[in-house]
């Protein structure tokens, strides 16, 4: 099962739509509620990162009876220091975004907590790809 | 109690088939996509319906109705207690004291009345205590609106544990009433009818099928709209009679009364890390945010399915914007009464009985989204559904009887509908069939062909023979 959803950078109105769709699909195939919950939270954080930092991106969902894989890929500035970005509280979100209640620097650590595996690849000035794997049940 | 006829769940919202024109207004408005038009009638899928009353509100033909108890049903008991929902006090003109409304309930046939606003004062205190205790769960969601509770069960099953296990003021009032009539008055519980005077179908269903408790302390629910004209009559013409009864009544404070409108519950609880959301579609948005983990810095969500809160329920009478103002005024005027309520003997006894305010069982999820019990099959259906969606016109017109194209695709993979239910698909198919018929007609035996046909054929033969000749023109 393979689904792709587009995410537009800077579009705070639509932010969260892709992860809502992902969540609904997992509920429809009958994933366990804790799995749905984890994917929903992690996918939303990743989607928000695209909205906050990048120009454009895609959320891809692949699922079978064993696992759920979420890949969030964007065209954007990339992450300068991935290790630093993984530190809770570290954030490069602009002030106006923080005022909206986003970008508290909990995104990546939170995603890592939810997923059973997470890989980040990033190239400065090109973009970032986050791949998260969850056990399905 | 109303009879539950071979249904899995109790519902107060029903379709009057003969009035329904199949106009599809309701299917588009239902928040859980629970309605499908079949054979020209808008049937409700019972596992999905949360009895919110949206379809009752929207139907231009009054075909969706609320079935509730009536005052007739009081006759089955020797002693009847009314539990008026706070929303009732906003239904009457400004200046009417809540106590007069309570007295009028006695004048129209009830033997006793326990104000739900009074119970709300106590419940507010219990909620404050419950959400102040340390807990992993944040935010908690109020259990007071039964349509919201059912919405969570069917559409947000992941969130059932967020529902605060404190009973609604309606249930707490019933416990107070039951204790009073059996312990203090020595009546046999079987002889006592306890009736909730309800602003909405959700409460009617909750009375008949409680969530979080199994108790059947409430005998039934009577719409505010049913008692309204009778109470009005008493208020207008029997002022003196009412004046004599009011002294013994125990009305709630302004804070308890405030539960009738959105925001009132939070005000009654006190504190600041709380939000109030009203209107079922807005509630859905907030619950989405809770699932995303976005609201973990909020302690409590007061969520009501009706716009404006209970005053917006479909079983009320007055325009909810007017009622909201009246409730606000009543709440301010009676705010000082809270200390009196909390010192009251009946209140103190209740507050000491923790179990009068607690859910005694977990609220079960009732997920309705799963396409199949076998995940491998569900995944295949999901893929098939996606292909169907891509193939449908995406107009979400509702003509197929489903609320939108995606819902039709879902019905198809569930085996409940056919792609050809889509009028556009059907038209395409008809055009295609027409084309095929034409083709077939062409293939009719030569002897049956008509004039033009013959000419065409001769032409073709001619062309053919022409082609066999050496091409001189090119
Ligand atoms: S009462 Fe609400 S949930 Fe039930 S069918 Fe009507 S609109 Fe849908
Ligand atoms: S709104 Fe729904 S119930 Fe009312 S007539 Fe139209 S289809 Fe029937």
PDB file of C-alpha atoms in Angstrom, chain B residues 14-277:
ATOM      1  CA  UNK B  14     -35.017   8.388  13.634  1.00  0.00           C
ATOM      2  CA  UNK B  15     -36.168   8.786  10.052  1.00  0.00           C
ATOM      3  CA  UNK B  16     -39.839   9.276   9.210  1.00  0.00           C
ATOM      4  CA  UNK B  17     -39.743   7.545   5.863  1.00  0.00           C
ATOM      5  CA  UNK B  18     -42.950   9.006   4.489  1.00  0.00           C
ATOM      6  CA  UNK B  19     -41.723  12.567   4.997  1.00  0.00           C
ATOM      7  CA  UNK B  20     -38.258  12.021   3.535  1.00  0.00           C
ATOM      8  CA  UNK B  21     -37.805  13.208  -0.038  1.00  0.00           C
ATOM      9  CA  UNK B  22     -34.264  11.934  -0.398  1.00  0.00           C
ATOM     10  CA  UNK B  23     -33.033  15.469  -0.986  1.00  0.00           C
ATOM     11  CA  UNK B  24     -29.555  14.611   0.429  1.00  0.00           C
ATOM     12  CA  UNK B  25     -29.339  17.702   2.655  1.00  0.00           C
ATOM     13  CA  UNK B  26     -28.790  15.614   5.756  1.00  0.00           C
ATOM     14  CA  UNK B  27     -26.161  13.232   4.394  1.00  0.00           C
ATOM     15  CA  UNK B  28     -23.823  16.140   3.767  1.00  0.00           C
ATOM     16  CA  UNK B  29     -24.272  17.578   7.232  1.00  0.00           C
ATOM     17  CA  UNK B  30     -23.830  14.438   9.323  1.00  0.00           C
ATOM     18  CA  UNK B  31     -20.467  14.653  11.122  1.00  0.00           C
ATOM     19  CA  UNK B  32     -19.892  10.900  11.115  1.00  0.00           C
ATOM     20  CA  UNK B  33     -21.103  10.211   7.557  1.00  0.00           C
ATOM     21  CA  UNK B  34     -23.792   8.013   9.062  1.00  0.00           C
ATOM     22  CA  UNK B  35     -26.566   8.633   6.516  1.00  0.00           C
ATOM     23  CA  UNK B  36     -27.085   7.052   3.096  1.00  0.00           C
ATOM     24  CA  UNK B  37     -29.979   7.632   0.734  1.00  0.00           C
ATOM     25  CA  UNK B  38     -31.300   4.277  -0.456  1.00  0.00           C
ATOM     26  CA  UNK B  39     -34.471   3.930  -2.507  1.00  0.00           C
ATOM     27  CA  UNK B  40     -35.027   7.629  -2.068  1.00  0.00           C
ATOM     28  CA  UNK B  41     -34.930   7.550   1.738  1.00  0.00           C
ATOM     29  CA  UNK B  42     -32.194   8.784   4.050  1.00  0.00           C
ATOM     30  CA  UNK B  43     -31.398   5.804   6.261  1.00  0.00           C
ATOM     31  CA  UNK B  44     -29.138   6.085   9.299  1.00  0.00           C
ATOM     32  CA  UNK B  45     -26.292   3.605   9.797  1.00  0.00           C
ATOM     33  CA  UNK B  46     -26.795   2.977  13.470  1.00  0.00           C
ATOM     34  CA  UNK B  47     -23.229   2.070  14.476  1.00  0.00           C
ATOM     35  CA  UNK B  48     -22.060   5.459  13.257  1.00  0.00           C
ATOM     36  CA  UNK B  49     -24.850   7.722  14.486  1.00  0.00           C
ATOM     37  CA  UNK B  50     -23.952   9.723  17.602  1.00  0.00           C
ATOM     38  CA  UNK B  51     -27.407  11.301  18.045  1.00  0.00           C
ATOM     39  CA  UNK B  52     -26.053  14.806  17.692  1.00  0.00           C
ATOM     40  CA  UNK B  53     -29.242  16.055  16.035  1.00  0.00           C
ATOM     41  CA  UNK B  54     -27.519  17.843  13.126  1.00  0.00           C
ATOM     42  CA  UNK B  55     -29.779  16.057  10.648  1.00  0.00           C
ATOM     43  CA  UNK B  56     -32.861  16.993  12.671  1.00  0.00           C
ATOM     44  CA  UNK B  57     -31.771  20.624  12.478  1.00  0.00           C
ATOM     45  CA  UNK B  58     -31.032  20.617   8.758  1.00  0.00           C
ATOM     46  CA  UNK B  59     -33.886  18.540   7.287  1.00  0.00           C
ATOM     47  CA  UNK B  60     -36.207  20.874   5.364  1.00  0.00           C
ATOM     48  CA  UNK B  61     -38.998  18.286   5.478  1.00  0.00           C
ATOM     49  CA  UNK B  62     -38.968  17.471   9.191  1.00  0.00           C
ATOM     50  CA  UNK B  63     -38.264  13.864   8.303  1.00  0.00           C
ATOM     51  CA  UNK B  64     -35.626  13.330  10.972  1.00  0.00           C
ATOM     52  CA  UNK B  65     -37.259  13.196  14.362  1.00  0.00           C
ATOM     53  CA  UNK B  66     -36.306  12.682  17.989  1.00  0.00           C
ATOM     54  CA  UNK B  67     -38.195   9.966  19.786  1.00  0.00           C
ATOM     55  CA  UNK B  68     -38.279  10.640  23.530  1.00  0.00           C
ATOM     56  CA  UNK B  69     -40.508  10.065  26.530  1.00  0.00           C
ATOM     57  CA  UNK B  70     -43.638  12.102  27.140  1.00  0.00           C
ATOM     58  CA  UNK B  71     -45.418  13.311  30.248  1.00  0.00           C
ATOM     59  CA  UNK B  72     -47.853  10.431  29.706  1.00  0.00           C
ATOM     60  CA  UNK B  73     -45.118   8.054  30.860  1.00  0.00           C
ATOM     61  CA  UNK B  74     -45.238   9.569  34.364  1.00  0.00           C
ATOM     62  CA  UNK B  75     -48.372   7.549  34.977  1.00  0.00           C
ATOM     63  CA  UNK B  76     -46.330   4.371  35.261  1.00  0.00           C
ATOM     64  CA  UNK B  77     -44.923   5.564  38.615  1.00  0.00           C
ATOM     65  CA  UNK B  78     -46.386   6.645  41.938  1.00  0.00           C
ATOM     66  CA  UNK B  79     -43.849   9.399  42.524  1.00  0.00           C
ATOM     67  CA  UNK B  80     -42.063  11.404  39.820  1.00  0.00           C
ATOM     68  CA  UNK B  81     -38.943  13.538  40.076  1.00  0.00           C
ATOM     69  CA  UNK B  82     -37.950  16.063  37.404  1.00  0.00           C
ATOM     70  CA  UNK B  83     -34.295  16.797  36.660  1.00  0.00           C
ATOM     71  CA  UNK B  84     -34.399  19.996  34.609  1.00  0.00           C
ATOM     72  CA  UNK B  85     -31.344  20.674  32.429  1.00  0.00           C
ATOM     73  CA  UNK B  86     -29.948  24.175  33.086  1.00  0.00           C
ATOM     74  CA  UNK B  87     -30.798  25.130  29.483  1.00  0.00           C
ATOM     75  CA  UNK B  88     -34.473  25.253  30.446  1.00  0.00           C
ATOM     76  CA  UNK B  89     -34.037  28.464  32.460  1.00  0.00           C
ATOM     77  CA  UNK B  90     -33.030  30.448  29.421  1.00  0.00           C
ATOM     78  CA  UNK B  91     -36.200  29.549  27.528  1.00  0.00           C
ATOM     79  CA  UNK B  92     -38.428  32.014  29.353  1.00  0.00           C
ATOM     80  CA  UNK B  93     -38.550  35.787  29.282  1.00  0.00           C
ATOM     81  CA  UNK B  94     -36.058  37.842  31.213  1.00  0.00           C
ATOM     82  CA  UNK B  95     -36.799  38.242  34.897  1.00  0.00           C
ATOM     83  CA  UNK B  96     -38.196  34.755  35.420  1.00  0.00           C
ATOM     84  CA  UNK B  97     -36.524  33.278  38.481  1.00  0.00           C
ATOM     85  CA  UNK B  98     -35.230  29.696  38.010  1.00  0.00           C
ATOM     86  CA  UNK B  99     -37.118  28.774  41.160  1.00  0.00           C
ATOM     87  CA  UNK B 100     -40.391  29.648  39.464  1.00  0.00           C
ATOM     88  CA  UNK B 101     -39.549  27.316  36.610  1.00  0.00           C
ATOM     89  CA  UNK B 102     -38.798  24.557  39.119  1.00  0.00           C
ATOM     90  CA  UNK B 103     -42.067  25.295  40.900  1.00  0.00           C
ATOM     91  CA  UNK B 104     -43.925  25.165  37.596  1.00  0.00           C
ATOM     92  CA  UNK B 105     -42.558  21.664  36.988  1.00  0.00           C
ATOM     93  CA  UNK B 106     -44.203  20.649  40.254  1.00  0.00           C
ATOM     94  CA  UNK B 107     -47.402  22.365  39.213  1.00  0.00           C
ATOM     95  CA  UNK B 108     -47.594  20.431  35.940  1.00  0.00           C
ATOM     96  CA  UNK B 109     -47.410  17.016  37.543  1.00  0.00           C
ATOM     97  CA  UNK B 110     -44.007  16.214  39.018  1.00  0.00           C
ATOM     98  CA  UNK B 111     -43.843  15.433  42.733  1.00  0.00           C
ATOM     99  CA  UNK B 112     -40.293  16.575  43.242  1.00  0.00           C
ATOM    100  CA  UNK B 113     -37.552  18.395  41.401  1.00  0.00           C
ATOM    101  CA  UNK B 114     -33.764  18.167  41.712  1.00  0.00           C
ATOM    102  CA  UNK B 115     -32.051  20.953  39.829  1.00  0.00           C
ATOM    103  CA  UNK B 116     -29.326  19.706  37.485  1.00  0.00           C
ATOM    104  CA  UNK B 117     -27.627  23.093  37.934  1.00  0.00           C
ATOM    105  CA  UNK B 118     -27.375  22.258  41.654  1.00  0.00           C
ATOM    106  CA  UNK B 119     -25.648  18.977  40.778  1.00  0.00           C
ATOM    107  CA  UNK B 120     -23.448  20.885  38.299  1.00  0.00           C
ATOM    108  CA  UNK B 121     -22.124  23.008  41.166  1.00  0.00           C
ATOM    109  CA  UNK B 122     -20.949  19.846  42.876  1.00  0.00           C
ATOM    110  CA  UNK B 123     -19.671  18.208  39.688  1.00  0.00           C
ATOM    111  CA  UNK B 124     -17.625  21.335  38.953  1.00  0.00           C
ATOM    112  CA  UNK B 125     -15.863  20.868  42.270  1.00  0.00           C
ATOM    113  CA  UNK B 126     -15.211  17.174  41.572  1.00  0.00           C
ATOM    114  CA  UNK B 127     -13.798  17.948  38.132  1.00  0.00           C
ATOM    115  CA  UNK B 128     -11.432  20.526  39.575  1.00  0.00           C
ATOM    116  CA  UNK B 129     -10.141  17.927  42.046  1.00  0.00           C
ATOM    117  CA  UNK B 130      -9.820  15.269  39.333  1.00  0.00           C
ATOM    118  CA  UNK B 131      -7.868  17.393  36.873  1.00  0.00           C
ATOM    119  CA  UNK B 132      -5.620  18.813  39.584  1.00  0.00           C
ATOM    120  CA  UNK B 133      -4.310  15.348  40.420  1.00  0.00           C
ATOM    121  CA  UNK B 134      -1.126  14.388  38.580  1.00  0.00           C
ATOM    122  CA  UNK B 135      -1.769  12.318  35.474  1.00  0.00           C
ATOM    123  CA  UNK B 136      -0.059  11.191  32.273  1.00  0.00           C
ATOM    124  CA  UNK B 137      -3.192  12.019  30.345  1.00  0.00           C
ATOM    125  CA  UNK B 138      -3.493  15.556  28.990  1.00  0.00           C
ATOM    126  CA  UNK B 139      -5.854  17.065  28.113  1.00  0.00           C
ATOM    127  CA  UNK B 140      -8.912  15.538  29.723  1.00  0.00           C
ATOM    128  CA  UNK B 141     -12.182  15.878  27.875  1.00  0.00           C
ATOM    129  CA  UNK B 142     -15.529  16.524  29.564  1.00  0.00           C
ATOM    130  CA  UNK B 143     -18.013  13.671  29.597  1.00  0.00           C
ATOM    131  CA  UNK B 144     -20.994  16.026  29.927  1.00  0.00           C
ATOM    132  CA  UNK B 145     -22.048  16.067  26.259  1.00  0.00           C
ATOM    133  CA  UNK B 146     -23.089  12.556  25.231  1.00  0.00           C
ATOM    134  CA  UNK B 147     -22.837  13.313  21.506  1.00  0.00           C
ATOM    135  CA  UNK B 148     -19.180  14.212  22.022  1.00  0.00           C
ATOM    136  CA  UNK B 149     -18.609  11.044  24.052  1.00  0.00           C
ATOM    137  CA  UNK B 150     -20.129   8.958  21.271  1.00  0.00           C
ATOM    138  CA  UNK B 151     -18.153  10.883  18.658  1.00  0.00           C
ATOM    139  CA  UNK B 152     -14.964   9.926  20.491  1.00  0.00           C
ATOM    140  CA  UNK B 153     -16.076   6.297  20.717  1.00  0.00           C
ATOM    141  CA  UNK B 154     -16.766   5.952  16.993  1.00  0.00           C
ATOM    142  CA  UNK B 155     -14.392   8.404  15.330  1.00  0.00           C
ATOM    143  CA  UNK B 156     -11.572   8.969  17.848  1.00  0.00           C
ATOM    144  CA  UNK B 157     -11.341   5.609  19.621  1.00  0.00           C
ATOM    145  CA  UNK B 158      -7.723   6.439  20.523  1.00  0.00           C
ATOM    146  CA  UNK B 159      -8.999   9.182  22.774  1.00  0.00           C
ATOM    147  CA  UNK B 160     -11.471   7.331  25.011  1.00  0.00           C
ATOM    148  CA  UNK B 161      -8.979   7.411  27.871  1.00  0.00           C
ATOM    149  CA  UNK B 162      -8.985  11.217  27.682  1.00  0.00           C
ATOM    150  CA  UNK B 163     -12.634  11.356  28.726  1.00  0.00           C
ATOM    151  CA  UNK B 164     -12.600  12.415  32.372  1.00  0.00           C
ATOM    152  CA  UNK B 165     -14.340   9.682  34.385  1.00  0.00           C
ATOM    153  CA  UNK B 166     -16.493  12.158  36.309  1.00  0.00           C
ATOM    154  CA  UNK B 167     -20.215  11.718  35.697  1.00  0.00           C
ATOM    155  CA  UNK B 168     -22.268  14.442  34.068  1.00  0.00           C
ATOM    156  CA  UNK B 169     -24.427  16.752  36.238  1.00  0.00           C
ATOM    157  CA  UNK B 170     -27.462  14.878  34.889  1.00  0.00           C
ATOM    158  CA  UNK B 171     -26.192  11.580  36.362  1.00  0.00           C
ATOM    159  CA  UNK B 172     -25.076  13.199  39.612  1.00  0.00           C
ATOM    160  CA  UNK B 173     -28.519  14.809  39.965  1.00  0.00           C
ATOM    161  CA  UNK B 174     -30.157  11.434  39.432  1.00  0.00           C
ATOM    162  CA  UNK B 175     -27.998   9.889  42.163  1.00  0.00           C
ATOM    163  CA  UNK B 176     -28.941  12.695  44.542  1.00  0.00           C
ATOM    164  CA  UNK B 177     -32.614  12.284  43.656  1.00  0.00           C
ATOM    165  CA  UNK B 178     -32.557   8.505  44.069  1.00  0.00           C
ATOM    166  CA  UNK B 179     -30.889   8.737  47.434  1.00  0.00           C
ATOM    167  CA  UNK B 180     -33.358  11.358  48.585  1.00  0.00           C
ATOM    168  CA  UNK B 181     -36.505   9.455  47.670  1.00  0.00           C
ATOM    169  CA  UNK B 182     -35.386   6.076  48.961  1.00  0.00           C
ATOM    170  CA  UNK B 183     -33.338   7.019  52.045  1.00  0.00           C
ATOM    171  CA  UNK B 184     -35.209  10.121  53.218  1.00  0.00           C
ATOM    172  CA  UNK B 185     -38.721   9.422  52.036  1.00  0.00           C
ATOM    173  CA  UNK B 186     -38.620   5.646  52.280  1.00  0.00           C
ATOM    174  CA  UNK B 187     -40.124   5.069  48.843  1.00  0.00           C
ATOM    175  CA  UNK B 188     -39.650   1.855  46.894  1.00  0.00           C
ATOM    176  CA  UNK B 189     -37.265   2.652  43.989  1.00  0.00           C
ATOM    177  CA  UNK B 190     -39.640   0.816  41.651  1.00  0.00           C
ATOM    178  CA  UNK B 191     -42.372   3.350  42.407  1.00  0.00           C
ATOM    179  CA  UNK B 192     -40.231   6.360  41.569  1.00  0.00           C
ATOM    180  CA  UNK B 193     -39.838   7.802  38.094  1.00  0.00           C
ATOM    181  CA  UNK B 194     -36.814  10.069  37.600  1.00  0.00           C
ATOM    182  CA  UNK B 195     -37.062  12.184  34.441  1.00  0.00           C
ATOM    183  CA  UNK B 196     -34.420  14.264  32.795  1.00  0.00           C
ATOM    184  CA  UNK B 197     -35.857  17.321  31.048  1.00  0.00           C
ATOM    185  CA  UNK B 198     -33.642  17.287  27.989  1.00  0.00           C
ATOM    186  CA  UNK B 199     -32.346  19.908  25.573  1.00  0.00           C
ATOM    187  CA  UNK B 200     -31.101  17.366  22.990  1.00  0.00           C
ATOM    188  CA  UNK B 201     -31.406  13.887  21.476  1.00  0.00           C
ATOM    189  CA  UNK B 202     -27.912  13.019  22.686  1.00  0.00           C
ATOM    190  CA  UNK B 203     -29.057  13.162  26.306  1.00  0.00           C
ATOM    191  CA  UNK B 204     -32.160  11.154  25.497  1.00  0.00           C
ATOM    192  CA  UNK B 205     -29.924   8.390  24.150  1.00  0.00           C
ATOM    193  CA  UNK B 206     -27.489   8.714  27.041  1.00  0.00           C
ATOM    194  CA  UNK B 207     -30.322   8.242  29.520  1.00  0.00           C
ATOM    195  CA  UNK B 208     -31.317   5.019  27.802  1.00  0.00           C
ATOM    196  CA  UNK B 209     -27.790   3.815  27.137  1.00  0.00           C
ATOM    197  CA  UNK B 210     -25.299   5.360  29.553  1.00  0.00           C
ATOM    198  CA  UNK B 211     -21.554   5.455  28.899  1.00  0.00           C
ATOM    199  CA  UNK B 212     -19.127   4.932  31.765  1.00  0.00           C
ATOM    200  CA  UNK B 213     -21.813   3.599  34.078  1.00  0.00           C
ATOM    201  CA  UNK B 214     -24.407   0.902  33.957  1.00  0.00           C
ATOM    202  CA  UNK B 215     -26.858   2.439  36.322  1.00  0.00           C
ATOM    203  CA  UNK B 216     -30.425   2.963  35.272  1.00  0.00           C
ATOM    204  CA  UNK B 217     -31.193   5.611  37.853  1.00  0.00           C
ATOM    205  CA  UNK B 218     -32.952   7.729  35.224  1.00  0.00           C
ATOM    206  CA  UNK B 219     -36.292   6.455  33.973  1.00  0.00           C
ATOM    207  CA  UNK B 220     -36.410   8.499  30.805  1.00  0.00           C
ATOM    208  CA  UNK B 221     -35.949  11.864  29.137  1.00  0.00           C
ATOM    209  CA  UNK B 222     -38.632  14.370  28.200  1.00  0.00           C
ATOM    210  CA  UNK B 223     -37.867  17.178  25.721  1.00  0.00           C
ATOM    211  CA  UNK B 224     -37.724  20.734  27.040  1.00  0.00           C
ATOM    212  CA  UNK B 225     -39.975  21.576  24.096  1.00  0.00           C
ATOM    213  CA  UNK B 226     -42.680  19.321  25.502  1.00  0.00           C
ATOM    214  CA  UNK B 227     -42.865  20.879  28.969  1.00  0.00           C
ATOM    215  CA  UNK B 228     -42.255  24.418  27.683  1.00  0.00           C
ATOM    216  CA  UNK B 229     -45.841  25.429  26.823  1.00  0.00           C
ATOM    217  CA  UNK B 230     -47.183  24.004  30.077  1.00  0.00           C
ATOM    218  CA  UNK B 231     -44.593  25.794  32.186  1.00  0.00           C
ATOM    219  CA  UNK B 232     -45.161  29.016  30.307  1.00  0.00           C
ATOM    220  CA  UNK B 233     -48.833  28.784  31.037  1.00  0.00           C
ATOM    221  CA  UNK B 234     -48.158  28.351  34.775  1.00  0.00           C
ATOM    222  CA  UNK B 235     -45.669  31.217  34.818  1.00  0.00           C
ATOM    223  CA  UNK B 236     -48.194  33.504  33.173  1.00  0.00           C
ATOM    224  CA  UNK B 237     -51.306  32.586  35.114  1.00  0.00           C
ATOM    225  CA  UNK B 238     -50.461  30.865  38.383  1.00  0.00           C
ATOM    226  CA  UNK B 239     -47.853  33.209  39.807  1.00  0.00           C
ATOM    227  CA  UNK B 240     -49.280  33.039  43.352  1.00  0.00           C
ATOM    228  CA  UNK B 241     -49.501  29.268  43.387  1.00  0.00           C
ATOM    229  CA  UNK B 242     -45.856  29.117  42.353  1.00  0.00           C
ATOM    230  CA  UNK B 243     -44.804  31.688  44.958  1.00  0.00           C
ATOM    231  CA  UNK B 244     -45.975  29.327  47.662  1.00  0.00           C
ATOM    232  CA  UNK B 245     -43.803  26.426  46.566  1.00  0.00           C
ATOM    233  CA  UNK B 246     -40.531  28.161  45.836  1.00  0.00           C
ATOM    234  CA  UNK B 247     -39.349  28.332  49.439  1.00  0.00           C
ATOM    235  CA  UNK B 248     -38.546  24.630  49.666  1.00  0.00           C
ATOM    236  CA  UNK B 249     -36.650  24.394  46.387  1.00  0.00           C
ATOM    237  CA  UNK B 250     -32.891  24.049  46.022  1.00  0.00           C
ATOM    238  CA  UNK B 251     -31.785  25.785  42.876  1.00  0.00           C
ATOM    239  CA  UNK B 252     -28.197  25.664  41.677  1.00  0.00           C
ATOM    240  CA  UNK B 253     -25.930  28.694  41.778  1.00  0.00           C
ATOM    241  CA  UNK B 254     -25.214  30.911  38.791  1.00  0.00           C
ATOM    242  CA  UNK B 255     -22.145  28.829  38.071  1.00  0.00           C
ATOM    243  CA  UNK B 256     -24.132  25.607  37.912  1.00  0.00           C
ATOM    244  CA  UNK B 257     -26.710  27.326  35.763  1.00  0.00           C
ATOM    245  CA  UNK B 258     -23.982  28.552  33.445  1.00  0.00           C
ATOM    246  CA  UNK B 259     -23.359  24.986  32.219  1.00  0.00           C
ATOM    247  CA  UNK B 260     -26.237  25.660  29.831  1.00  0.00           C
ATOM    248  CA  UNK B 261     -23.956  27.645  27.550  1.00  0.00           C
ATOM    249  CA  UNK B 262     -20.530  27.069  26.093  1.00  0.00           C
ATOM    250  CA  UNK B 263     -17.794  28.210  28.502  1.00  0.00           C
ATOM    251  CA  UNK B 264     -20.019  27.872  31.566  1.00  0.00           C
ATOM    252  CA  UNK B 265     -18.618  24.511  32.574  1.00  0.00           C
ATOM    253  CA  UNK B 266     -15.049  25.841  32.595  1.00  0.00           C
ATOM    254  CA  UNK B 267     -16.165  28.849  34.576  1.00  0.00           C
ATOM    255  CA  UNK B 268     -17.757  26.573  37.131  1.00  0.00           C
ATOM    256  CA  UNK B 269     -14.598  24.457  37.396  1.00  0.00           C
ATOM    257  CA  UNK B 270     -12.263  27.451  37.641  1.00  0.00           C
ATOM    258  CA  UNK B 271      -8.680  27.486  36.428  1.00  0.00           C
ATOM    259  CA  UNK B 272      -7.078  28.698  33.248  1.00  0.00           C
ATOM    260  CA  UNK B 273      -5.532  25.824  31.295  1.00  0.00           C
ATOM    261  CA  UNK B 274      -8.885  24.888  29.839  1.00  0.00           C
ATOM    262  CA  UNK B 275     -10.591  25.445  26.534  1.00  0.00           C
ATOM    263  CA  UNK B 276     -14.256  25.419  25.572  1.00  0.00           C
ATOM    264  CA  UNK B 277     -15.312  24.294  22.108  1.00  0.00           C
TER     265      UNK B 277
END
